[in-house]
Amino acid sequence: MSQEPETTVNDEMRSEYDFSGGVRGRYFEAYKQSTNIIVLEPDVAEVFQDSAAVNEALRLLTKIAKSTAA
């Protein structure tokens, strides 16, 4: 049996990285406002294979719901 070679992980920050002027969470609120991730169940994903198809279907459903509620 052959053994896997041992590897070492270097967790040290490289000297060329300088985050001294960084601000933690600076863009968090903006990111949170513009990001919506929705996970589709596998059977639904088979029908709606991209975000454009999902958006089109939801817009149509919204239009139908609004027209029947009036």
Short mmCIF file of N, CA, C and O in Angstrom, two decimals:
data_model
loop_
_atom_site.label_atom_id
_atom_site.label_comp_id
_atom_site.label_asym_id
_atom_site.label_seq_id
_atom_site.Cartn_x
_atom_site.Cartn_y
_atom_site.Cartn_z
N MET A 1 0.82 -1.18 0.00
CA MET A 1 0.00 0.00 0.00
C MET A 1 0.87 1.25 0.00
O MET A 1 1.83 1.34 0.74
N SER A 2 0.49 2.21 -0.85
CA SER A 2 1.23 3.46 -0.84
C SER A 2 0.54 4.44 0.09
O SER A 2 -0.67 4.48 0.20
N GLN A 3 1.34 5.24 0.75
CA GLN A 3 0.79 6.23 1.67
C GLN A 3 0.73 7.58 0.99
O GLN A 3 1.56 7.91 0.14
N GLU A 4 -0.27 8.37 1.38
CA GLU A 4 -0.38 9.73 0.87
C GLU A 4 0.77 10.55 1.42
O GLU A 4 1.13 10.42 2.59
N PRO A 5 1.36 11.41 0.59
CA PRO A 5 2.43 12.27 1.12
C PRO A 5 1.84 13.28 2.09
O PRO A 5 0.71 13.75 1.93
N GLU A 6 2.59 13.57 3.14
CA GLU A 6 2.13 14.55 4.12
C GLU A 6 2.23 15.94 3.53
O GLU A 6 3.20 16.29 2.86
N THR A 7 1.18 16.72 3.74
CA THR A 7 1.21 18.10 3.29
C THR A 7 1.06 19.01 4.49
O THR A 7 0.42 18.67 5.48
N THR A 8 1.66 20.15 4.41
CA THR A 8 1.54 21.12 5.49
C THR A 8 0.74 22.31 4.98
O THR A 8 0.81 22.68 3.82
N VAL A 9 -0.06 22.86 5.86
CA VAL A 9 -0.88 24.01 5.52
C VAL A 9 -0.25 25.22 6.18
O VAL A 9 0.01 25.22 7.38
N ASN A 10 -0.04 26.25 5.37
CA ASN A 10 0.54 27.48 5.91
C ASN A 10 -0.60 28.45 6.17
O ASN A 10 -1.16 29.02 5.25
N ASP A 11 -0.96 28.60 7.45
CA ASP A 11 -2.05 29.49 7.82
C ASP A 11 -1.60 30.92 8.05
O ASP A 11 -2.39 31.75 8.47
N GLU A 12 -0.37 31.20 7.80
CA GLU A 12 0.15 32.55 8.03
C GLU A 12 -0.26 33.49 6.91
O GLU A 12 -0.33 33.11 5.74
N MET A 13 -0.55 34.73 7.27
CA MET A 13 -0.89 35.75 6.29
C MET A 13 0.38 36.15 5.55
O MET A 13 1.43 36.33 6.16
N ARG A 14 0.29 36.27 4.25
CA ARG A 14 1.45 36.67 3.46
C ARG A 14 1.81 38.12 3.76
O ARG A 14 0.94 38.95 4.02
N SER A 15 3.06 38.45 3.66
CA SER A 15 3.52 39.79 3.99
C SER A 15 2.99 40.84 3.03
O SER A 15 2.85 42.01 3.38
N GLU A 16 2.67 40.46 1.79
CA GLU A 16 2.17 41.45 0.82
C GLU A 16 0.70 41.81 1.03
O GLU A 16 0.19 42.73 0.43
N TYR A 17 0.00 41.09 1.90
CA TYR A 17 -1.40 41.41 2.19
C TYR A 17 -1.44 42.42 3.33
O TYR A 17 -0.93 42.19 4.41
N ASP A 18 -2.10 43.55 3.07
CA ASP A 18 -2.20 44.59 4.09
C ASP A 18 -3.66 44.98 4.27
O ASP A 18 -4.23 45.66 3.44
N PHE A 19 -4.25 44.52 5.35
CA PHE A 19 -5.64 44.85 5.65
C PHE A 19 -5.74 45.86 6.79
O PHE A 19 -6.80 46.02 7.39
N SER A 20 -4.67 46.56 7.06
CA SER A 20 -4.66 47.48 8.20
C SER A 20 -5.68 48.60 8.04
O SER A 20 -6.16 49.14 9.03
N GLY A 21 -6.02 48.98 6.80
CA GLY A 21 -7.02 50.03 6.59
C GLY A 21 -8.41 49.49 6.35
O GLY A 21 -9.34 50.25 6.06
N GLY A 22 -8.58 48.19 6.47
CA GLY A 22 -9.87 47.57 6.19
C GLY A 22 -10.90 47.83 7.26
O GLY A 22 -10.58 48.09 8.42
N VAL A 23 -12.17 47.78 6.88
CA VAL A 23 -13.27 47.95 7.80
C VAL A 23 -14.15 46.71 7.71
O VAL A 23 -14.68 46.40 6.65
N ARG A 24 -14.28 46.02 8.82
CA ARG A 24 -15.06 44.78 8.84
C ARG A 24 -16.53 45.09 8.58
O ARG A 24 -17.12 45.96 9.21
N GLY A 25 -17.14 44.37 7.63
CA GLY A 25 -18.56 44.51 7.34
C GLY A 25 -18.93 45.76 6.56
O GLY A 25 -20.10 46.11 6.48
N ARG A 26 -17.98 46.40 5.95
CA ARG A 26 -18.22 47.67 5.25
C ARG A 26 -19.31 47.56 4.18
O ARG A 26 -20.13 48.45 4.02
N TYR A 27 -19.33 46.48 3.44
CA TYR A 27 -20.28 46.32 2.34
C TYR A 27 -21.39 45.31 2.67
O TYR A 27 -22.17 44.95 1.80
N PHE A 28 -21.48 44.90 3.90
CA PHE A 28 -22.43 43.85 4.29
C PHE A 28 -23.86 44.24 3.99
O PHE A 28 -24.62 43.47 3.40
N GLU A 29 -24.30 45.42 4.41
CA GLU A 29 -25.69 45.83 4.21
C GLU A 29 -26.03 45.92 2.72
O GLU A 29 -27.09 45.48 2.30
N ALA A 30 -25.15 46.51 1.92
CA ALA A 30 -25.40 46.62 0.48
C ALA A 30 -25.47 45.23 -0.15
O ALA A 30 -26.34 44.97 -1.00
N TYR A 31 -24.60 44.34 0.24
CA TYR A 31 -24.61 42.98 -0.28
C TYR A 31 -25.91 42.27 0.10
O TYR A 31 -26.55 41.62 -0.73
N LYS A 32 -26.31 42.44 1.35
CA LYS A 32 -27.52 41.79 1.83
C LYS A 32 -28.76 42.29 1.09
O LYS A 32 -29.67 41.51 0.81
N GLN A 33 -28.79 43.55 0.72
CA GLN A 33 -29.94 44.12 0.03
C GLN A 33 -30.06 43.63 -1.41
O GLN A 33 -31.14 43.58 -1.96
N SER A 34 -28.94 43.28 -2.04
CA SER A 34 -28.98 42.93 -3.46
C SER A 34 -28.81 41.45 -3.74
O SER A 34 -28.68 41.06 -4.88
N THR A 35 -28.81 40.63 -2.73
CA THR A 35 -28.59 39.21 -2.94
C THR A 35 -29.76 38.39 -2.41
O THR A 35 -30.10 38.47 -1.25
N ASN A 36 -30.38 37.65 -3.30
CA ASN A 36 -31.46 36.75 -2.91
C ASN A 36 -31.13 35.38 -3.49
O ASN A 36 -31.19 35.17 -4.69
N ILE A 37 -30.81 34.47 -2.62
CA ILE A 37 -30.50 33.12 -3.07
C ILE A 37 -31.64 32.21 -2.64
O ILE A 37 -32.00 32.17 -1.47
N ILE A 38 -32.21 31.52 -3.60
CA ILE A 38 -33.31 30.60 -3.33
C ILE A 38 -32.92 29.24 -3.89
O ILE A 38 -32.49 29.13 -5.03
N VAL A 39 -33.07 28.22 -3.09
CA VAL A 39 -32.72 26.87 -3.51
C VAL A 39 -34.00 26.15 -3.92
O VAL A 39 -34.95 26.06 -3.14
N LEU A 40 -34.01 25.66 -5.14
CA LEU A 40 -35.17 24.95 -5.66
C LEU A 40 -35.06 23.46 -5.34
O LEU A 40 -33.97 22.90 -5.35
N GLU A 41 -36.20 22.86 -5.08
CA GLU A 41 -36.23 21.42 -4.91
C GLU A 41 -35.91 20.78 -6.26
O GLU A 41 -36.17 21.37 -7.32
N PRO A 42 -35.33 19.58 -6.28
CA PRO A 42 -34.91 18.96 -7.54
C PRO A 42 -36.00 18.84 -8.59
O PRO A 42 -35.76 19.08 -9.78
N ASP A 43 -37.23 18.51 -8.18
CA ASP A 43 -38.30 18.36 -9.17
C ASP A 43 -38.67 19.69 -9.80
O ASP A 43 -38.99 19.77 -10.99
N VAL A 44 -38.58 20.77 -9.04
CA VAL A 44 -38.86 22.10 -9.58
C VAL A 44 -37.71 22.55 -10.47
O VAL A 44 -37.93 23.13 -11.54
N ALA A 45 -36.50 22.26 -10.07
CA ALA A 45 -35.32 22.65 -10.86
C ALA A 45 -35.31 21.98 -12.22
O ALA A 45 -34.74 22.53 -13.17
N GLU A 46 -35.93 20.83 -12.34
CA GLU A 46 -36.01 20.16 -13.65
C GLU A 46 -36.84 20.98 -14.63
O GLU A 46 -36.58 20.98 -15.82
N VAL A 47 -37.85 21.67 -14.13
CA VAL A 47 -38.74 22.46 -14.97
C VAL A 47 -38.15 23.84 -15.22
O VAL A 47 -38.18 24.34 -16.34
N PHE A 48 -37.62 24.46 -14.18
CA PHE A 48 -37.06 25.81 -14.27
C PHE A 48 -35.55 25.72 -14.16
O PHE A 48 -34.99 25.70 -13.08
N GLN A 49 -34.91 25.68 -15.31
CA GLN A 49 -33.47 25.41 -15.31
C GLN A 49 -32.59 26.64 -15.16
O GLN A 49 -31.38 26.50 -15.04
N ASP A 50 -33.18 27.84 -15.18
CA ASP A 50 -32.36 29.03 -14.93
C ASP A 50 -33.21 30.11 -14.27
O ASP A 50 -34.43 29.99 -14.17
N SER A 51 -32.57 31.15 -13.79
CA SER A 51 -33.28 32.19 -13.06
C SER A 51 -34.27 32.94 -13.94
O SER A 51 -35.32 33.38 -13.46
N ALA A 52 -34.00 33.08 -15.23
CA ALA A 52 -34.92 33.77 -16.13
C ALA A 52 -36.25 33.02 -16.20
O ALA A 52 -37.32 33.65 -16.18
N ALA A 53 -36.22 31.71 -16.27
CA ALA A 53 -37.44 30.91 -16.33
C ALA A 53 -38.23 31.02 -15.03
O ALA A 53 -39.46 31.13 -15.04
N VAL A 54 -37.55 31.00 -13.92
CA VAL A 54 -38.22 31.14 -12.62
C VAL A 54 -38.86 32.51 -12.51
O VAL A 54 -40.02 32.64 -12.13
N ASN A 55 -38.12 33.56 -12.87
CA ASN A 55 -38.65 34.92 -12.79
C ASN A 55 -39.86 35.10 -13.69
O ASN A 55 -40.85 35.73 -13.31
N GLU A 56 -39.81 34.57 -14.89
CA GLU A 56 -40.94 34.67 -15.83
C GLU A 56 -42.18 34.00 -15.24
O GLU A 56 -43.29 34.57 -15.28
N ALA A 57 -42.01 32.82 -14.69
CA ALA A 57 -43.14 32.10 -14.12
C ALA A 57 -43.71 32.83 -12.91
O ALA A 57 -44.93 32.94 -12.74
N LEU A 58 -42.85 33.36 -12.06
CA LEU A 58 -43.33 34.07 -10.88
C LEU A 58 -44.02 35.38 -11.25
O LEU A 58 -45.02 35.76 -10.62
N ARG A 59 -43.52 36.06 -12.27
CA ARG A 59 -44.19 37.29 -12.72
C ARG A 59 -45.58 36.98 -13.27
O ARG A 59 -46.55 37.70 -13.00
N LEU A 60 -45.71 35.91 -14.02
CA LEU A 60 -47.00 35.51 -14.56
C LEU A 60 -47.95 35.12 -13.42
O LEU A 60 -49.12 35.53 -13.41
N LEU A 61 -47.46 34.37 -12.46
CA LEU A 61 -48.27 33.97 -11.32
C LEU A 61 -48.72 35.20 -10.52
O LEU A 61 -49.89 35.30 -10.10
N THR A 62 -47.84 36.16 -10.35
CA THR A 62 -48.18 37.40 -9.64
C THR A 62 -49.26 38.16 -10.39
O THR A 62 -50.21 38.67 -9.80
N LYS A 63 -49.12 38.24 -11.70
CA LYS A 63 -50.11 38.94 -12.53
C LYS A 63 -51.49 38.27 -12.40
O LYS A 63 -52.51 38.93 -12.24
N ILE A 64 -51.51 36.94 -12.45
CA ILE A 64 -52.76 36.19 -12.32
C ILE A 64 -53.37 36.41 -10.93
O ILE A 64 -54.58 36.65 -10.80
N ALA A 65 -52.55 36.36 -9.90
CA ALA A 65 -53.04 36.53 -8.54
C ALA A 65 -53.62 37.92 -8.35
O ALA A 65 -54.68 38.08 -7.71
N LYS A 66 -52.97 38.93 -8.91
CA LYS A 66 -53.47 40.31 -8.79
C LYS A 66 -54.78 40.49 -9.55
O LYS A 66 -55.68 41.18 -9.07
N SER A 67 -54.90 39.86 -10.70
CA SER A 67 -56.11 40.02 -11.50
C SER A 67 -57.31 39.30 -10.88
O SER A 67 -58.45 39.72 -11.05
N THR A 68 -57.09 38.23 -10.17
CA THR A 68 -58.20 37.50 -9.55
C THR A 68 -58.58 38.08 -8.20
O THR A 68 -59.68 37.88 -7.73
N ALA A 69 -57.66 38.81 -7.57
CA ALA A 69 -57.94 39.41 -6.26
C ALA A 69 -58.76 40.67 -6.38
O ALA A 69 -59.40 41.09 -5.43
N ALA A 70 -58.76 41.30 -7.55
CA ALA A 70 -59.48 42.59 -7.72
C ALA A 70 -60.95 42.45 -7.88
O ALA A 70 -61.62 41.57 -8.02
#
